[in-house]
Short mmCIF file of C-alpha atoms in Angstrom, two decimals:
data_model
loop_
_atom_site.label_atom_id
_atom_site.label_comp_id
_atom_site.label_asym_id
_atom_site.label_seq_id
_atom_site.Cartn_x
_atom_site.Cartn_y
_atom_site.Cartn_z
CA MET Y 1 1.66 -8.37 33.25
CA LEU Y 2 0.20 -5.11 31.91
CA SER Y 3 2.44 -2.87 29.84
CA GLU Y 4 3.11 0.83 30.44
CA PRO Y 5 0.10 3.03 29.59
CA ILE Y 6 0.08 4.70 26.17
CA ARG Y 7 -1.25 8.23 25.66
CA VAL Y 8 -3.97 8.43 23.03
CA LEU Y 9 -5.55 11.71 21.94
CA VAL Y 10 -8.92 12.01 20.22
CA THR Y 11 -9.85 15.47 18.91
CA GLY Y 12 -13.40 16.55 18.20
CA ALA Y 13 -14.04 14.43 21.26
CA ALA Y 14 -17.50 15.86 21.96
CA GLY Y 15 -18.67 14.96 18.43
CA GLN Y 16 -20.63 11.97 17.23
CA ILE Y 17 -17.80 9.96 15.62
CA ALA Y 18 -15.79 10.21 18.86
CA TYR Y 19 -18.88 9.13 20.82
CA SER Y 20 -18.90 5.88 18.82
CA LEU Y 21 -15.10 5.50 18.95
CA LEU Y 22 -14.08 6.15 22.55
CA TYR Y 23 -15.67 3.01 23.98
CA SER Y 24 -13.77 0.70 21.60
CA ILE Y 25 -10.48 2.44 22.41
CA GLY Y 26 -11.22 2.15 26.13
CA ASN Y 27 -12.33 -1.50 26.13
CA GLY Y 28 -9.15 -2.87 24.54
CA SER Y 29 -10.47 -3.74 21.10
CA VAL Y 30 -8.06 -1.33 19.37
CA PHE Y 31 -4.75 -1.59 21.26
CA GLY Y 32 -5.28 -4.99 22.87
CA LYS Y 33 -6.67 -6.29 26.15
CA ASP Y 34 -3.40 -5.85 28.07
CA GLN Y 35 -2.61 -2.29 27.02
CA PRO Y 36 -3.53 0.39 29.60
CA ILE Y 37 -4.45 3.78 28.17
CA VAL Y 38 -4.40 7.40 29.19
CA LEU Y 39 -7.14 8.87 27.03
CA VAL Y 40 -6.94 12.57 26.17
CA LEU Y 41 -10.03 14.32 24.82
CA LEU Y 42 -9.69 17.65 23.00
CA ASP Y 43 -12.44 19.90 21.74
CA ILE Y 44 -13.13 23.60 21.31
CA THR Y 45 -14.06 25.70 24.33
CA PRO Y 46 -17.82 25.96 23.55
CA MET Y 47 -18.01 22.14 23.60
CA MET Y 48 -16.48 21.67 27.06
CA GLY Y 49 -19.87 21.20 28.73
CA VAL Y 50 -20.75 18.38 26.34
CA LEU Y 51 -17.25 16.94 26.76
CA ASP Y 52 -17.82 16.78 30.52
CA GLY Y 53 -20.79 14.55 29.84
CA VAL Y 54 -18.65 12.27 27.67
CA LEU Y 55 -16.06 12.17 30.45
CA MET Y 56 -18.74 11.16 32.97
CA GLU Y 57 -19.92 8.37 30.70
CA LEU Y 58 -16.40 7.05 30.20
CA GLN Y 59 -15.98 6.98 33.98
CA ASP Y 60 -19.33 5.19 34.25
CA CYS Y 61 -18.19 2.52 31.77
CA ALA Y 62 -15.75 1.44 34.53
CA LEU Y 63 -13.21 0.28 31.95
CA PRO Y 64 -10.24 -1.46 33.59
CA LEU Y 65 -7.75 -0.38 30.91
CA LEU Y 66 -8.51 3.34 31.22
CA LYS Y 67 -5.89 4.62 33.65
CA ASP Y 68 -6.89 8.23 33.22
CA VAL Y 69 -9.16 10.38 31.07
CA ILE Y 70 -8.26 14.02 30.50
CA ALA Y 71 -10.70 16.46 28.89
CA THR Y 72 -9.22 19.74 27.68
CA ASP Y 73 -9.53 22.63 25.23
CA LYS Y 74 -5.78 23.39 25.38
CA GLU Y 75 -3.40 22.06 22.72
CA GLU Y 76 -0.36 22.13 25.02
CA VAL Y 77 -2.18 19.76 27.41
CA ALA Y 78 -3.72 17.59 24.68
CA PHE Y 79 -0.61 16.94 22.58
CA LYS Y 80 1.86 16.28 25.39
CA ASP Y 81 3.90 13.03 25.12
CA LEU Y 82 1.41 11.36 22.77
CA ASP Y 83 1.84 7.86 21.38
CA VAL Y 84 -1.22 8.13 19.12
CA ALA Y 85 -3.23 11.13 17.87
CA VAL Y 86 -6.61 10.60 16.23
CA LEU Y 87 -7.57 13.91 14.65
CA VAL Y 88 -11.32 13.65 14.18
CA GLY Y 89 -12.27 17.28 14.78
CA SER Y 90 -12.47 19.57 11.77
CA MET Y 91 -14.58 22.36 10.36
CA PRO Y 92 -17.58 20.69 8.73
CA ARG Y 93 -18.87 21.94 5.41
CA ARG Y 94 -21.80 24.28 5.89
CA GLU Y 95 -24.50 24.75 3.30
CA GLY Y 96 -23.44 27.13 0.55
CA MET Y 97 -19.79 26.84 1.54
CA GLU Y 98 -17.24 26.60 -1.26
CA ARG Y 99 -14.70 23.79 -0.98
CA LYS Y 100 -12.04 26.51 -0.97
CA ASP Y 101 -13.51 28.10 2.17
CA LEU Y 102 -13.64 24.70 3.78
CA LEU Y 103 -9.97 24.10 2.96
CA LYS Y 104 -9.00 27.48 4.35
CA ALA Y 105 -10.77 26.92 7.68
CA ASN Y 106 -9.19 23.48 8.04
CA VAL Y 107 -5.68 24.56 7.08
CA LYS Y 108 -5.79 26.83 10.11
CA ILE Y 109 -6.84 23.97 12.44
CA PHE Y 110 -4.38 21.38 11.11
CA LYS Y 111 -1.46 23.80 10.89
CA SER Y 112 -1.97 24.56 14.55
CA GLN Y 113 -2.36 20.89 15.54
CA GLY Y 114 0.64 19.88 13.43
CA ALA Y 115 2.75 22.50 15.21
CA ALA Y 116 1.48 21.23 18.57
CA LEU Y 117 2.43 17.65 17.62
CA ASP Y 118 5.87 18.90 16.62
CA LYS Y 119 6.35 20.73 19.88
CA TYR Y 120 4.77 18.42 22.48
CA ALA Y 121 4.23 14.85 21.19
CA LYS Y 122 6.69 11.97 21.07
CA LYS Y 123 8.62 11.84 17.79
CA SER Y 124 7.33 8.28 17.36
CA VAL Y 125 3.68 9.41 17.52
CA LYS Y 126 1.29 7.83 15.01
CA VAL Y 127 -1.13 10.41 13.64
CA ILE Y 128 -4.43 9.40 12.04
CA VAL Y 129 -6.46 12.15 10.37
CA VAL Y 130 -10.21 11.65 10.00
CA GLY Y 131 -11.57 15.21 9.78
CA ASN Y 132 -12.37 16.19 6.19
CA PRO Y 133 -10.94 17.00 3.72
CA ALA Y 134 -8.86 14.25 5.36
CA ASN Y 135 -6.03 13.79 2.84
CA THR Y 136 -5.18 17.48 2.60
CA ASN Y 137 -5.69 18.06 6.33
CA CYS Y 138 -3.23 15.22 6.95
CA LEU Y 139 -0.66 16.71 4.57
CA THR Y 140 -1.07 20.11 6.25
CA ALA Y 141 -0.49 18.59 9.71
CA SER Y 142 2.55 16.68 8.49
CA LYS Y 143 4.10 19.76 6.84
CA SER Y 144 3.54 21.65 10.11
CA ALA Y 145 5.38 18.95 12.10
CA PRO Y 146 8.75 18.70 10.33
CA SER Y 147 10.44 16.81 13.18
CA ILE Y 148 7.96 13.89 13.00
CA PRO Y 149 8.58 11.39 10.16
CA LYS Y 150 6.01 11.90 7.41
CA GLU Y 151 5.43 8.13 7.30
CA ASN Y 152 3.87 8.49 10.79
CA PHE Y 153 0.94 10.39 9.30
CA SER Y 154 -1.99 8.62 7.65
CA CYS Y 155 -5.57 9.49 6.84
CA LEU Y 156 -8.69 7.39 6.96
CA THR Y 157 -9.89 5.75 3.76
CA ARG Y 158 -10.72 2.54 5.60
CA LEU Y 159 -14.40 3.50 5.74
CA ASP Y 160 -14.45 3.57 1.92
CA HIS Y 161 -12.48 0.30 1.91
CA ASN Y 162 -15.01 -1.34 4.24
CA ARG Y 163 -17.89 0.03 2.17
CA ALA Y 164 -16.39 -1.50 -0.97
CA LYS Y 165 -15.87 -4.83 0.80
CA SER Y 166 -19.42 -4.97 2.05
CA GLN Y 167 -20.95 -4.03 -1.34
CA ILE Y 168 -19.16 -6.99 -2.93
CA ALA Y 169 -20.15 -9.28 -0.06
CA LEU Y 170 -23.82 -8.22 -0.30
CA LYS Y 171 -23.86 -8.79 -4.04
CA LEU Y 172 -22.40 -12.30 -3.66
CA GLY Y 173 -24.34 -13.27 -0.53
CA VAL Y 174 -21.20 -13.83 1.56
CA THR Y 175 -19.94 -12.02 4.67
CA ALA Y 176 -17.55 -9.07 4.40
CA ASP Y 177 -14.86 -11.23 5.99
CA ASP Y 178 -14.87 -13.45 2.89
CA VAL Y 179 -13.76 -10.50 0.72
CA LYS Y 180 -10.19 -9.20 0.82
CA ASN Y 181 -7.76 -6.91 -0.98
CA VAL Y 182 -10.14 -4.30 -2.31
CA ILE Y 183 -8.33 -1.00 -2.86
CA ILE Y 184 -9.30 2.63 -2.45
CA TRP Y 185 -7.02 4.81 -4.56
CA GLY Y 186 -6.67 8.55 -4.04
CA ASN Y 187 -8.76 11.10 -2.22
CA HIS Y 188 -11.38 10.49 0.44
CA SER Y 189 -13.88 12.33 -1.75
CA SER Y 190 -16.25 11.42 -4.56
CA THR Y 191 -13.26 11.10 -6.95
CA GLN Y 192 -11.83 8.15 -4.98
CA TYR Y 193 -11.41 5.00 -7.04
CA PRO Y 194 -12.65 1.76 -5.42
CA ASP Y 195 -10.74 -0.96 -7.30
CA VAL Y 196 -11.55 -4.68 -7.10
CA ASN Y 197 -9.28 -5.87 -9.91
CA HIS Y 198 -7.01 -7.48 -7.32
CA ALA Y 199 -9.67 -8.43 -4.79
CA LYS Y 200 -10.42 -12.02 -3.82
CA VAL Y 201 -13.53 -13.63 -2.44
CA LYS Y 202 -13.95 -16.93 -0.65
CA LEU Y 203 -16.67 -18.91 -2.45
CA HIS Y 204 -17.47 -22.56 -1.68
CA GLY Y 205 -14.23 -22.92 0.22
CA LYS Y 206 -11.89 -21.52 -2.42
CA GLU Y 207 -10.56 -18.07 -3.24
CA VAL Y 208 -11.50 -16.55 -6.59
CA GLY Y 209 -11.07 -13.10 -8.12
CA VAL Y 210 -14.04 -10.79 -7.63
CA TYR Y 211 -14.45 -10.12 -11.37
CA GLU Y 212 -14.53 -13.87 -12.01
CA ALA Y 213 -16.93 -14.51 -9.12
CA LEU Y 214 -19.39 -11.77 -10.07
CA LYS Y 215 -19.32 -12.04 -13.86
CA ASP Y 216 -20.88 -8.58 -13.98
CA ASP Y 217 -18.29 -6.16 -15.32
CA SER Y 218 -20.76 -3.39 -16.05
CA TRP Y 219 -21.89 -3.27 -12.38
CA LEU Y 220 -18.28 -3.38 -11.15
CA LYS Y 221 -17.26 -0.54 -13.48
CA GLY Y 222 -20.45 1.46 -12.92
CA ASP Y 223 -22.89 1.30 -10.02
CA PHE Y 224 -20.46 -0.38 -7.64
CA ILE Y 225 -17.99 2.50 -7.97
CA THR Y 226 -20.57 5.28 -7.66
CA THR Y 227 -22.29 3.55 -4.71
CA VAL Y 228 -19.02 3.48 -2.75
CA GLN Y 229 -18.04 7.01 -3.83
CA GLN Y 230 -21.38 8.46 -2.75
CA ARG Y 231 -22.19 6.28 0.24
CA GLY Y 232 -21.45 9.05 2.74
CA ALA Y 233 -23.99 11.34 1.09
CA ALA Y 234 -26.55 8.51 0.99
CA VAL Y 235 -26.18 7.99 4.76
CA ILE Y 236 -26.63 11.71 5.42
CA LYS Y 237 -29.72 11.78 3.23
CA ALA Y 238 -31.27 8.84 5.10
CA ARG Y 239 -30.14 9.57 8.64
CA LYS Y 240 -29.89 13.37 8.48
CA LEU Y 241 -26.51 12.89 10.16
CA SER Y 242 -23.17 11.80 8.79
CA SER Y 243 -21.75 8.28 9.25
CA ALA Y 244 -20.58 7.85 12.82
CA MET Y 245 -20.83 4.19 13.85
CA SER Y 246 -19.24 2.96 10.61
CA ALA Y 247 -16.62 5.74 10.68
CA ALA Y 248 -15.65 4.83 14.24
CA LYS Y 249 -15.41 1.14 13.30
CA ALA Y 250 -13.16 2.04 10.34
CA ILE Y 251 -10.90 4.19 12.57
CA ALA Y 252 -10.59 1.27 15.00
CA ASP Y 253 -9.69 -1.08 12.11
CA HIS Y 254 -7.14 1.40 10.73
CA ILE Y 255 -5.38 1.94 14.08
CA ARG Y 256 -5.47 -1.76 15.04
CA ASP Y 257 -3.75 -2.63 11.76
CA ILE Y 258 -1.05 0.00 12.38
CA TRP Y 259 -0.57 -1.38 15.88
CA PHE Y 260 -0.66 -5.12 15.20
CA GLY Y 261 0.05 -5.35 11.45
CA THR Y 262 -2.02 -6.67 8.55
CA PRO Y 263 -2.79 -10.40 8.23
CA GLU Y 264 -0.51 -12.45 5.95
CA GLY Y 265 -1.59 -12.16 2.30
CA GLU Y 266 -3.91 -9.23 2.95
CA PHE Y 267 -3.59 -5.54 2.28
CA VAL Y 268 -5.63 -2.53 3.37
CA SER Y 269 -6.18 1.01 2.11
CA MET Y 270 -4.96 4.13 3.86
CA GLY Y 271 -3.98 7.64 2.83
CA VAL Y 272 -0.19 7.94 3.13
CA ILE Y 273 2.57 10.11 1.68
CA SER Y 274 3.03 9.16 -1.99
CA ASP Y 275 6.85 9.53 -2.07
CA GLY Y 276 8.53 6.62 -3.85
CA ASN Y 277 5.37 4.81 -4.99
CA SER Y 278 5.58 2.72 -8.15
CA TYR Y 279 2.14 3.63 -9.52
CA GLY Y 280 2.98 6.92 -11.22
CA ILE Y 281 1.33 9.07 -8.55
CA PRO Y 282 3.30 12.33 -8.06
CA ASP Y 283 5.39 12.60 -4.89
CA ASP Y 284 4.34 14.75 -1.94
CA LEU Y 285 0.63 13.97 -2.13
CA LEU Y 286 -1.32 12.33 0.67
CA TYR Y 287 -2.97 9.61 -1.44
CA SER Y 288 -4.76 6.39 -0.55
CA PHE Y 289 -2.80 3.28 -1.54
CA PRO Y 290 -2.91 -0.43 -0.81
CA VAL Y 291 -0.46 -1.07 2.04
CA VAL Y 292 0.79 -3.89 4.22
CA ILE Y 293 1.88 -3.15 7.78
CA LYS Y 294 4.47 -4.83 9.97
CA ASN Y 295 6.16 -3.59 13.17
CA LYS Y 296 3.98 -0.47 13.06
CA THR Y 297 5.46 0.45 9.66
CA TRP Y 298 3.52 0.49 6.39
CA LYS Y 299 4.84 -0.39 2.95
CA PHE Y 300 3.21 0.07 -0.45
CA VAL Y 301 1.91 -3.11 -2.06
CA GLU Y 302 4.12 -3.23 -5.16
CA GLY Y 303 3.72 -4.64 -8.63
CA LEU Y 304 -0.06 -4.71 -9.06
CA PRO Y 305 -0.86 -4.50 -12.78
CA ILE Y 306 -2.91 -1.38 -13.58
CA ASN Y 307 -5.25 -1.47 -16.59
CA ASP Y 308 -6.27 1.60 -18.62
CA PHE Y 309 -9.62 1.93 -16.87
CA SER Y 310 -7.90 2.06 -13.48
CA ARG Y 311 -5.12 4.34 -14.68
CA GLU Y 312 -7.58 7.02 -15.75
CA LYS Y 313 -9.49 6.86 -12.45
CA MET Y 314 -6.26 6.95 -10.40
CA ASP Y 315 -5.07 10.03 -12.29
CA ILE Y 316 -8.39 11.91 -11.89
CA THR Y 317 -8.25 11.62 -8.09
CA ALA Y 318 -4.51 12.50 -8.05
CA LYS Y 319 -5.29 15.65 -10.01
CA GLU Y 320 -7.96 16.68 -7.48
CA LEU Y 321 -5.49 16.11 -4.63
CA ALA Y 322 -2.81 18.19 -6.38
CA GLU Y 323 -5.31 21.04 -6.77
CA GLU Y 324 -6.41 20.78 -3.13
CA LYS Y 325 -2.81 20.79 -2.02
CA GLU Y 326 -2.06 23.89 -4.07
CA THR Y 327 -5.01 25.77 -2.57
CA ALA Y 328 -4.19 24.61 0.96
CA PHE Y 329 -0.53 25.60 0.63
CA GLU Y 330 -1.45 29.13 -0.48
CA PHE Y 331 -3.37 29.42 2.83
CA LEU Y 332 -0.61 27.61 4.72
CA SER Y 333 2.02 30.19 3.87
CA SER Y 334 -0.31 33.03 4.84
CA ALA Y 335 -2.03 31.33 7.81
#
């Protein structure tokens, strides 16, 4: 017996991340094989021709779970009665653009989309922000949608999380599945802190700590961290395009975990509102934490011991987020 269809919006739907994402949403690998979907695609007016092509391809996939696909450039159509909103579209950073200009352009977009969520979407909507700067864009959207619980908003740091997992796996010659409980703390930027102090790896049938398994502290505190922090730039340099396949996979992982919960004994990283955390991160920041999820509700992983090395890194990225927030909120009040 199939359930009622859910309405899922993807913004920036004519872009390359969406192109890698839409098929996995439509084929049941995100919301399950018995969950019909009405898929809503939003992009800006100049992209509507391209979006038509995406629409044709989705039709041509002949996916049984796709009950309807709606392509639009109108927020009042796109945000209506949503169960899930995946906000991928944002203003990309152009060459020579200051981060401040980038923030300003995106505040405008995410203020408008937050207001549309507030006005048209279900109050239970789950909102996932991917478009960069993701943490601050997510906070902007949440502030602009006061009637939707702030816990319903999260931003993607799962790509960084997966990158960290795979770097450890490659170094140890195991598969990424054998590595669990890595953490991305903070901002989805080059100040993020990939932390493996609490991570475990399955080696020869038993679980050991990553530090113990690798016996290479200088790599873990040096090149490992910078590799994960700068992986996005490395992909752009090599491919001349930003990460799309891996970003789409991370979005699918992130949403699936919200929908179905995290496995017993495992936690994942996502950017969430920092209120009430026990790690000394100021309230009212959208910061990436380790979380566990059950019944579509996340909780902080509590009680992880934080050493001095980690503390410093966690504070650096919190400081950057506080500064971003301040800049964004100046624009928010005037936007």
